[in-house]
mmCIF file of C-alpha atoms and ligand atoms in Angstrom:
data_model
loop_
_atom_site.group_PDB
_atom_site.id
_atom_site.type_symbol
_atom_site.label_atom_id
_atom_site.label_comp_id
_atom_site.label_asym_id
_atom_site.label_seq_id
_atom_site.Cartn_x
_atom_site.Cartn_y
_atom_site.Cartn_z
ATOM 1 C CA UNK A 30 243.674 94.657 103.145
ATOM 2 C CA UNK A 31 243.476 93.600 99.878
ATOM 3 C CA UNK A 32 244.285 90.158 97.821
ATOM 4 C CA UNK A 33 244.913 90.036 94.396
ATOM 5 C CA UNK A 34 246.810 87.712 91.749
ATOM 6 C CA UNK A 35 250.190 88.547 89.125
ATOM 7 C CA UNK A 36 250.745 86.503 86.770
ATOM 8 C CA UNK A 37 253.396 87.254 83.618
ATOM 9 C CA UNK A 38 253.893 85.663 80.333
ATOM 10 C CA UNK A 39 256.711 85.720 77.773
ATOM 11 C CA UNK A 40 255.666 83.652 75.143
ATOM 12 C CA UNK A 41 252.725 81.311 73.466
ATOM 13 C CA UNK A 42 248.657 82.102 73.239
ATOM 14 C CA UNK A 43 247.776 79.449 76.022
ATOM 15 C CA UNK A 44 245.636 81.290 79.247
ATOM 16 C CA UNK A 45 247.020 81.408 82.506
ATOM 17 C CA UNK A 46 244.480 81.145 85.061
ATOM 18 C CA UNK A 47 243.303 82.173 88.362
ATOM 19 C CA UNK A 48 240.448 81.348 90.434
ATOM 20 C CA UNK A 49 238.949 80.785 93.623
ATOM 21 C CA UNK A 50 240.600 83.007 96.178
ATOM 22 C CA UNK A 51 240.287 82.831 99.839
ATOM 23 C CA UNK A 52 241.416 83.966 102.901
ATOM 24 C CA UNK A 53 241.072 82.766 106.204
ATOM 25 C CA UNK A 54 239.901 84.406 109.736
ATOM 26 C CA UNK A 55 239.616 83.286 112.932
ATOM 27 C CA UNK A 56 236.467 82.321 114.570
ATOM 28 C CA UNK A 57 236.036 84.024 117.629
ATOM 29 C CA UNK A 58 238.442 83.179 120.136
ATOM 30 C CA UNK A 59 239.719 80.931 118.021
ATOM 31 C CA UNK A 60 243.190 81.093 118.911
ATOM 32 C CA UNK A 61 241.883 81.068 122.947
ATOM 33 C CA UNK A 62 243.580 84.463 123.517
ATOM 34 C CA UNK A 63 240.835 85.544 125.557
ATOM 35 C CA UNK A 64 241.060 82.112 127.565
ATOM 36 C CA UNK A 65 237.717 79.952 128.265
ATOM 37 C CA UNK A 66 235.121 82.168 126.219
ATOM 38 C CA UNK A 67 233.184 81.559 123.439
ATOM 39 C CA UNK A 68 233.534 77.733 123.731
ATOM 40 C CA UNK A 69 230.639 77.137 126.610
ATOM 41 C CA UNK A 70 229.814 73.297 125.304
ATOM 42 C CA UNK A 71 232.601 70.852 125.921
ATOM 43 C CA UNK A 72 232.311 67.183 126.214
ATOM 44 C CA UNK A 73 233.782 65.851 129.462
ATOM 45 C CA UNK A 74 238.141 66.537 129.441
ATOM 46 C CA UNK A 75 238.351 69.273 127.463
ATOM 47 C CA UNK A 76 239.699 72.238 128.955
ATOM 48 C CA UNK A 77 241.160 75.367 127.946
ATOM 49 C CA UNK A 78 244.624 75.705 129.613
ATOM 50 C CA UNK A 79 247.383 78.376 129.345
ATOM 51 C CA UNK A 80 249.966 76.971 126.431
ATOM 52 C CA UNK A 81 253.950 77.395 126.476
ATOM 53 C CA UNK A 82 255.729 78.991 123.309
ATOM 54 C CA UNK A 83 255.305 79.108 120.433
ATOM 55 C CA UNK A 84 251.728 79.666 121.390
ATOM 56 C CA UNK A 85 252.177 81.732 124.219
ATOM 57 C CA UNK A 86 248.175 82.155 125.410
ATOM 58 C CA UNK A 87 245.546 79.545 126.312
ATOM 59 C CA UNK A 88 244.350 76.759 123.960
ATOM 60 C CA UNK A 89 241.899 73.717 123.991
ATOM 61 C CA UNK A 90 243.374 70.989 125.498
ATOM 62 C CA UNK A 91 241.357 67.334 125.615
ATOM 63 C CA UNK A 92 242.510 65.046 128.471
ATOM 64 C CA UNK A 93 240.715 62.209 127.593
ATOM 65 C CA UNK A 94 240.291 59.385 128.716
ATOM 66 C CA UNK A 95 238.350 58.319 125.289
ATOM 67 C CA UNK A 96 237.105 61.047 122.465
ATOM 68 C CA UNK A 97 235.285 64.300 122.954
ATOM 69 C CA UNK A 98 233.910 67.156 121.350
ATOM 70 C CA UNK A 99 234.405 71.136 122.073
ATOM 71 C CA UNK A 100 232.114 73.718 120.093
ATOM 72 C CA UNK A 101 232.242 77.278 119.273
ATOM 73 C CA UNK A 102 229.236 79.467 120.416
ATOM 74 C CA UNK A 103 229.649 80.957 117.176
ATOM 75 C CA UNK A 104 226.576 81.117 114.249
ATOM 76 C CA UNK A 105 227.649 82.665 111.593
ATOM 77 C CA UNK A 106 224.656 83.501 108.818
ATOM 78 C CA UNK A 107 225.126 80.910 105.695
ATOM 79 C CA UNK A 108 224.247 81.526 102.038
ATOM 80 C CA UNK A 109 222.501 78.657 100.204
ATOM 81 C CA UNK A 110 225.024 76.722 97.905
ATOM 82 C CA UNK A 111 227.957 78.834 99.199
ATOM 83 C CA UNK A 112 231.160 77.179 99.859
ATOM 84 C CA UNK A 113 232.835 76.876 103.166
ATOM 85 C CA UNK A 114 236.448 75.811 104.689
ATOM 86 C CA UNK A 115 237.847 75.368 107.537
ATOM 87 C CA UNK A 116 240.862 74.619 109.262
ATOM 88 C CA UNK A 117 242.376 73.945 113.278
ATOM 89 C CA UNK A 118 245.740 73.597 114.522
ATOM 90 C CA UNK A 119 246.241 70.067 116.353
ATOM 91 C CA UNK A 120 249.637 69.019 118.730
ATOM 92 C CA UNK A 121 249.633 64.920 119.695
ATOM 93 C CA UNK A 122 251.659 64.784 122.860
ATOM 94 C CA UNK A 123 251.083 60.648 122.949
ATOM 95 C CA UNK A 124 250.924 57.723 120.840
ATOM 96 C CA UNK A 125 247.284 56.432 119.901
ATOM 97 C CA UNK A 126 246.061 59.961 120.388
ATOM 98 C CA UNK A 127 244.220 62.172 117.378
ATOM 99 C CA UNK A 128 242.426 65.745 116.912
ATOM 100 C CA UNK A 129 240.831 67.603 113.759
ATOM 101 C CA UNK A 130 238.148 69.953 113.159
ATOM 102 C CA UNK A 131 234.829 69.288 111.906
ATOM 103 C CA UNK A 132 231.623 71.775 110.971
ATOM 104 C CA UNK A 133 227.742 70.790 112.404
ATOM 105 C CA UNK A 134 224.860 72.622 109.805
ATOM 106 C CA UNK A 135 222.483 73.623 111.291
ATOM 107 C CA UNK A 136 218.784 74.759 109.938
ATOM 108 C CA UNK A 137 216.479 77.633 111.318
ATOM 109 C CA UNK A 138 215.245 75.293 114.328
ATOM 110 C CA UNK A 139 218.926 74.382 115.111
ATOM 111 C CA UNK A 140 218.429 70.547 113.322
ATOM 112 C CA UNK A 141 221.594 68.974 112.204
ATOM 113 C CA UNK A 142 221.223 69.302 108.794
ATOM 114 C CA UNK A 143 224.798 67.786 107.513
ATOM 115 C CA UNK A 144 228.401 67.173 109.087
ATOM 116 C CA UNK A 145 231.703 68.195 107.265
ATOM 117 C CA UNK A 146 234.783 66.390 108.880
ATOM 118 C CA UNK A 147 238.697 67.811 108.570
ATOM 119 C CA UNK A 148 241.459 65.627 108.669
ATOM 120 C CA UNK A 149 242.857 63.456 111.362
ATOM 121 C CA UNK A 150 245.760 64.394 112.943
ATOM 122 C CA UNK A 151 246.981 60.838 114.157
ATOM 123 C CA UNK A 152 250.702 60.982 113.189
ATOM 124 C CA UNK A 153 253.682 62.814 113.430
ATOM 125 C CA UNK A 154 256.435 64.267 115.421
ATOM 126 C CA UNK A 155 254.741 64.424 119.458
ATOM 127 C CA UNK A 156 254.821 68.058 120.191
ATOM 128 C CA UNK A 157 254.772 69.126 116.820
ATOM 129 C CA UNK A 158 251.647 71.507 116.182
ATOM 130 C CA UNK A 159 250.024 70.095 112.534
ATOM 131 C CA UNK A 160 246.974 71.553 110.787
ATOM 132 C CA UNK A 161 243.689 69.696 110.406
ATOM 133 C CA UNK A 162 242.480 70.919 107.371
ATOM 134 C CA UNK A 163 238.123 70.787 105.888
ATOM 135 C CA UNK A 164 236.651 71.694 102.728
ATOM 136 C CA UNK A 165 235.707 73.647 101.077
ATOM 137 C CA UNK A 166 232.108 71.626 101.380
ATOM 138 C CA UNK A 167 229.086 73.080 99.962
ATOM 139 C CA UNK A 168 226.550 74.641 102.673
ATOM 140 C CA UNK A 169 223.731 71.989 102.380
ATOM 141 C CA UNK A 170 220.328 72.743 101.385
ATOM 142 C CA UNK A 171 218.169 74.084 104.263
ATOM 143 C CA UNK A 172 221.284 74.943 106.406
ATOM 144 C CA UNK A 173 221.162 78.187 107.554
ATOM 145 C CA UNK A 174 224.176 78.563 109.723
ATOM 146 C CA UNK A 175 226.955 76.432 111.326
ATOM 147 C CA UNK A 176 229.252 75.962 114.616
ATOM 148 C CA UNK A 177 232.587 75.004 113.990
ATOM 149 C CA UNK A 178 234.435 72.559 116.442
ATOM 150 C CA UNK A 179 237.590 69.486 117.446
ATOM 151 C CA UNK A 180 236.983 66.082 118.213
ATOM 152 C CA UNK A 181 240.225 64.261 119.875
ATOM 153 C CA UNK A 182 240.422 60.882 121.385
ATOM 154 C CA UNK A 183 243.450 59.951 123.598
ATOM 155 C CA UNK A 184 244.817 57.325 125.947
ATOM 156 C CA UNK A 185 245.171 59.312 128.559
ATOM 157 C CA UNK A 186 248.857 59.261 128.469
ATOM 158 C CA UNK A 187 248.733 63.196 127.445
ATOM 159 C CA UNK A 188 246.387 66.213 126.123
ATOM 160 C CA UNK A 189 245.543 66.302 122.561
ATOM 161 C CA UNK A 190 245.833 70.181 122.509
ATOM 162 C CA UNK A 191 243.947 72.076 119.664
ATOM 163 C CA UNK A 192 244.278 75.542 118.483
ATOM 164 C CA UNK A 193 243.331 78.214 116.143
ATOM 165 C CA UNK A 194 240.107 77.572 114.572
ATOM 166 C CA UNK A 195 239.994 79.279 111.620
ATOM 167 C CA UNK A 196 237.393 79.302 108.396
ATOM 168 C CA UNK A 197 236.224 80.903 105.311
ATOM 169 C CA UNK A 198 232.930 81.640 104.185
ATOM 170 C CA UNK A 199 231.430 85.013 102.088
ATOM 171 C CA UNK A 200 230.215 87.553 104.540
ATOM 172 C CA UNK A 201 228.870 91.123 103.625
ATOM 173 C CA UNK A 202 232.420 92.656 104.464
ATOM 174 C CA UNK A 203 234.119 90.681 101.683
ATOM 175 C CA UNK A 204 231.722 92.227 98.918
ATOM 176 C CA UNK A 205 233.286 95.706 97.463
ATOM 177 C CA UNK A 206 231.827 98.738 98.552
ATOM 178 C CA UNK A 207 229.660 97.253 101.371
ATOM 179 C CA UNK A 208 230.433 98.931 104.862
ATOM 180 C CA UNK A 209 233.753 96.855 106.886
ATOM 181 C CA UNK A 210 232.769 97.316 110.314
ATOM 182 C CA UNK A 211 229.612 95.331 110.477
ATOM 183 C CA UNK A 212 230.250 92.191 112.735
ATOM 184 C CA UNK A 213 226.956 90.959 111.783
ATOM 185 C CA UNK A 214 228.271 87.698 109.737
ATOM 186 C CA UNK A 215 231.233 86.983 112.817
ATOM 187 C CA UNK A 216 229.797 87.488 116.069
ATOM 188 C CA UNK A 217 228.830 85.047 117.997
ATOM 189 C CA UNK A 218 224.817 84.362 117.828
ATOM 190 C CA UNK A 219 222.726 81.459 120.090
ATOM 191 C CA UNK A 220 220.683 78.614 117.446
ATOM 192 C CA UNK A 221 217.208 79.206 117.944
ATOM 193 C CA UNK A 222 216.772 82.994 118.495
ATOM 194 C CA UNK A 223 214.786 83.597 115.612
ATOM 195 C CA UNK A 224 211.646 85.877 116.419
ATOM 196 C CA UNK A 225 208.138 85.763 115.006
ATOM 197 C CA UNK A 226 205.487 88.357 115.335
ATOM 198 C CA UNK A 227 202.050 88.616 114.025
ATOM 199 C CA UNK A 228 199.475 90.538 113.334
ATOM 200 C CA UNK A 229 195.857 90.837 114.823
ATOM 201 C CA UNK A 230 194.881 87.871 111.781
ATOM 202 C CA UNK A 231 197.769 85.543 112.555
ATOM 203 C CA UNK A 232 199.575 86.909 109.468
ATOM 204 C CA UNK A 233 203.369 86.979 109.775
ATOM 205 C CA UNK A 234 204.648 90.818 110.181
ATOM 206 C CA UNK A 235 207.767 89.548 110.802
ATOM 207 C CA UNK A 236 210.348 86.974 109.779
ATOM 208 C CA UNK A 237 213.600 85.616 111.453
ATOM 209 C CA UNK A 238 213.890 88.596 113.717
ATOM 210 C CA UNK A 239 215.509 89.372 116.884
ATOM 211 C CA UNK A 240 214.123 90.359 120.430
ATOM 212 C CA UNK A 241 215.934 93.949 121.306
ATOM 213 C CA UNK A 242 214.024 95.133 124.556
ATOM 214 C CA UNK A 243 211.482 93.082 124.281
ATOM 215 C CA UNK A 244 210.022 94.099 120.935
ATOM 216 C CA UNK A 245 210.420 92.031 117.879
ATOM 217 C CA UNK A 246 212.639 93.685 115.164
ATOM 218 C CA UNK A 247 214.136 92.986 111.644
ATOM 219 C CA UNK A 248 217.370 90.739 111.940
ATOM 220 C CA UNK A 249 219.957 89.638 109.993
ATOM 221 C CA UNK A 250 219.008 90.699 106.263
ATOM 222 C CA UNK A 251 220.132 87.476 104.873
ATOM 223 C CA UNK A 252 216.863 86.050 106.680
ATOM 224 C CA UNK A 253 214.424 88.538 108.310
ATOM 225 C CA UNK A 254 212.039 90.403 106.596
ATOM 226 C CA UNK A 255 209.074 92.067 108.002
ATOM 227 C CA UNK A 256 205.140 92.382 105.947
ATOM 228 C CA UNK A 257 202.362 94.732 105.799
ATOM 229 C CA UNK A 258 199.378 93.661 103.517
ATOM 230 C CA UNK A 259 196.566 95.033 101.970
ATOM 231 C CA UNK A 260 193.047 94.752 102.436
ATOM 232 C CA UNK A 261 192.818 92.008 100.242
ATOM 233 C CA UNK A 262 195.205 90.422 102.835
ATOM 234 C CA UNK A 263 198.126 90.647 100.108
ATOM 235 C CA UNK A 264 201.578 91.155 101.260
ATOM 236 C CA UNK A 265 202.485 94.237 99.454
ATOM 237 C CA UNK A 266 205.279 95.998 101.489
ATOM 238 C CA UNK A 267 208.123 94.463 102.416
ATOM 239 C CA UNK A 268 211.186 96.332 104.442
ATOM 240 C CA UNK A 269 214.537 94.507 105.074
ATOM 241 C CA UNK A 270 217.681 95.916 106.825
ATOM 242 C CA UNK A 271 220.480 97.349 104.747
ATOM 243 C CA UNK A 272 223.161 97.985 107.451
ATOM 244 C CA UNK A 273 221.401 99.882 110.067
ATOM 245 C CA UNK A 274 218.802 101.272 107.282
ATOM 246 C CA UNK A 275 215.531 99.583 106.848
ATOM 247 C CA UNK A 276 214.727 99.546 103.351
ATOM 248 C CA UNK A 277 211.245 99.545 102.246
ATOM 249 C CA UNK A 278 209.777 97.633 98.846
ATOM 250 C CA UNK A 279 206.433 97.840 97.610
ATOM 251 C CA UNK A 280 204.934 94.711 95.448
ATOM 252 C CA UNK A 281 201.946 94.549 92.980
ATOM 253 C CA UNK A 282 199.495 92.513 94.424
ATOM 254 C CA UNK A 283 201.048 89.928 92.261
ATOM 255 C CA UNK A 284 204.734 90.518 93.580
ATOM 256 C CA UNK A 285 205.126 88.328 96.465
HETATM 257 CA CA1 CA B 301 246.212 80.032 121.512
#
């Protein structure tokens, strides 16, 4: 698809202006369609439950009797200083009940390194679905990804029931020309799977990488990087993945 802005004008000098466009997509299993996957952590009475119309599938539902948390298995890749939102539909089925979505950062080591909190959803019609809505927050420094979540309390009267997680944040798909297919910024990836190897010297040969078959390999090319040096001990190659392509660089001894 594509998104775009029209805009007319009949008369006068004065700009019109457009910025800042998003658009929203769901984090996996977001909207529960595939039932209880993808959300392995939840605090004790959450469950996800099969939901009447007008949301004919599963969604989260939180039983109480006090507050709880549900998370996402999902890590998406972050960009420093990039801008994120977020959003989570919420249905109160009792008085002194309330839901909304929040975002834990998260560094390389899988620290908490900042919390972003949507809106409350502690009013309204009881049945009525209502959307917690977060952001857009700016990733915090040292963050490297996030998991995306709902936090309800209840009396126990009812389920808070939460649905359709949702956010925004740049990914290599949304930049022109880049391939569409790659999942690599949307699937689901575990905190702390970042690889290290070394070479015989204890110098880093690669960064942030992955385990595939139990070799270490480039990663995500937001983050992993692999080394070679010289005899000097100078880093002075450096490859990278570009898609599926490793790219190679060479540095001056005075490059890196
Ligand atoms: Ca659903």
């Amino acid at each position: 698809m594509k998104i775009g802005g029209v805009a007319y004008r009949t008369t006068g000098n004065d700009p019109l202006w457009m910025d800042d466009f998003r658009w929203s997509f769901s984090v996996p299993n977001g909207d529960f369609i595939d039932g209880d996957t993808g959300w392995s952590v939840k605090e004790d009475g959450w469950r996800i439950v099969p939901n009447g119309s007008p949301n004919p599938d599963f969604s989260a539902a939180f039983y109480g009797p006090t507050a709880g948390r549900i998370y996402s298995d999902a890590r998406p890749v972050l960009r420093p200083g990039q801008w994120i939102s977020a959003s989570a539909m919420v249905q109160r089925n009792s008085s002194d009940s309330g839901g909304g979505v929040f975002i834990h950062f998260l560094d390389a080591n899988g620290n908490g390194m900042g919390v972003a909190r949507g809106t409350m959803i502690e009013s309204g019609i009881h049945g009525m679905w209502q959307e917690s809505t977060l952001g857009p927050v700016q990733v915090p420094p040292g963050a490297v990804t996030m998991v995306i979540g709902g936090v309800a309390y209840t009396n126990g009267d009812s389920a808070i029931v939460m649905d359709r997680f949702t956010w925004q944040y740049a990914r290599d798909e949304d930049i022109p020309g880049t391939p569409t297919q790659s999942p690599r910024y949307n699937a689901p990836e575990a905190v702390k799977t970042y690889w290290y190897d070394y070479d015989a010297e204890n110098r880093v040969t690669v960064a942030h990488g992955k385990l595939v078959n139990g070799q270490i390999v480039l990663g995500n090319p937001d983050v992993s990087y692999g080394l070679a040096y010289d005899g000097a001990g100078r880093a002075v190659h450096r490859r990278f993945l570009q898609g599926q392509q490793v790219m190679h660089e060479n540095r001056g001894p005075s490059g890196l």
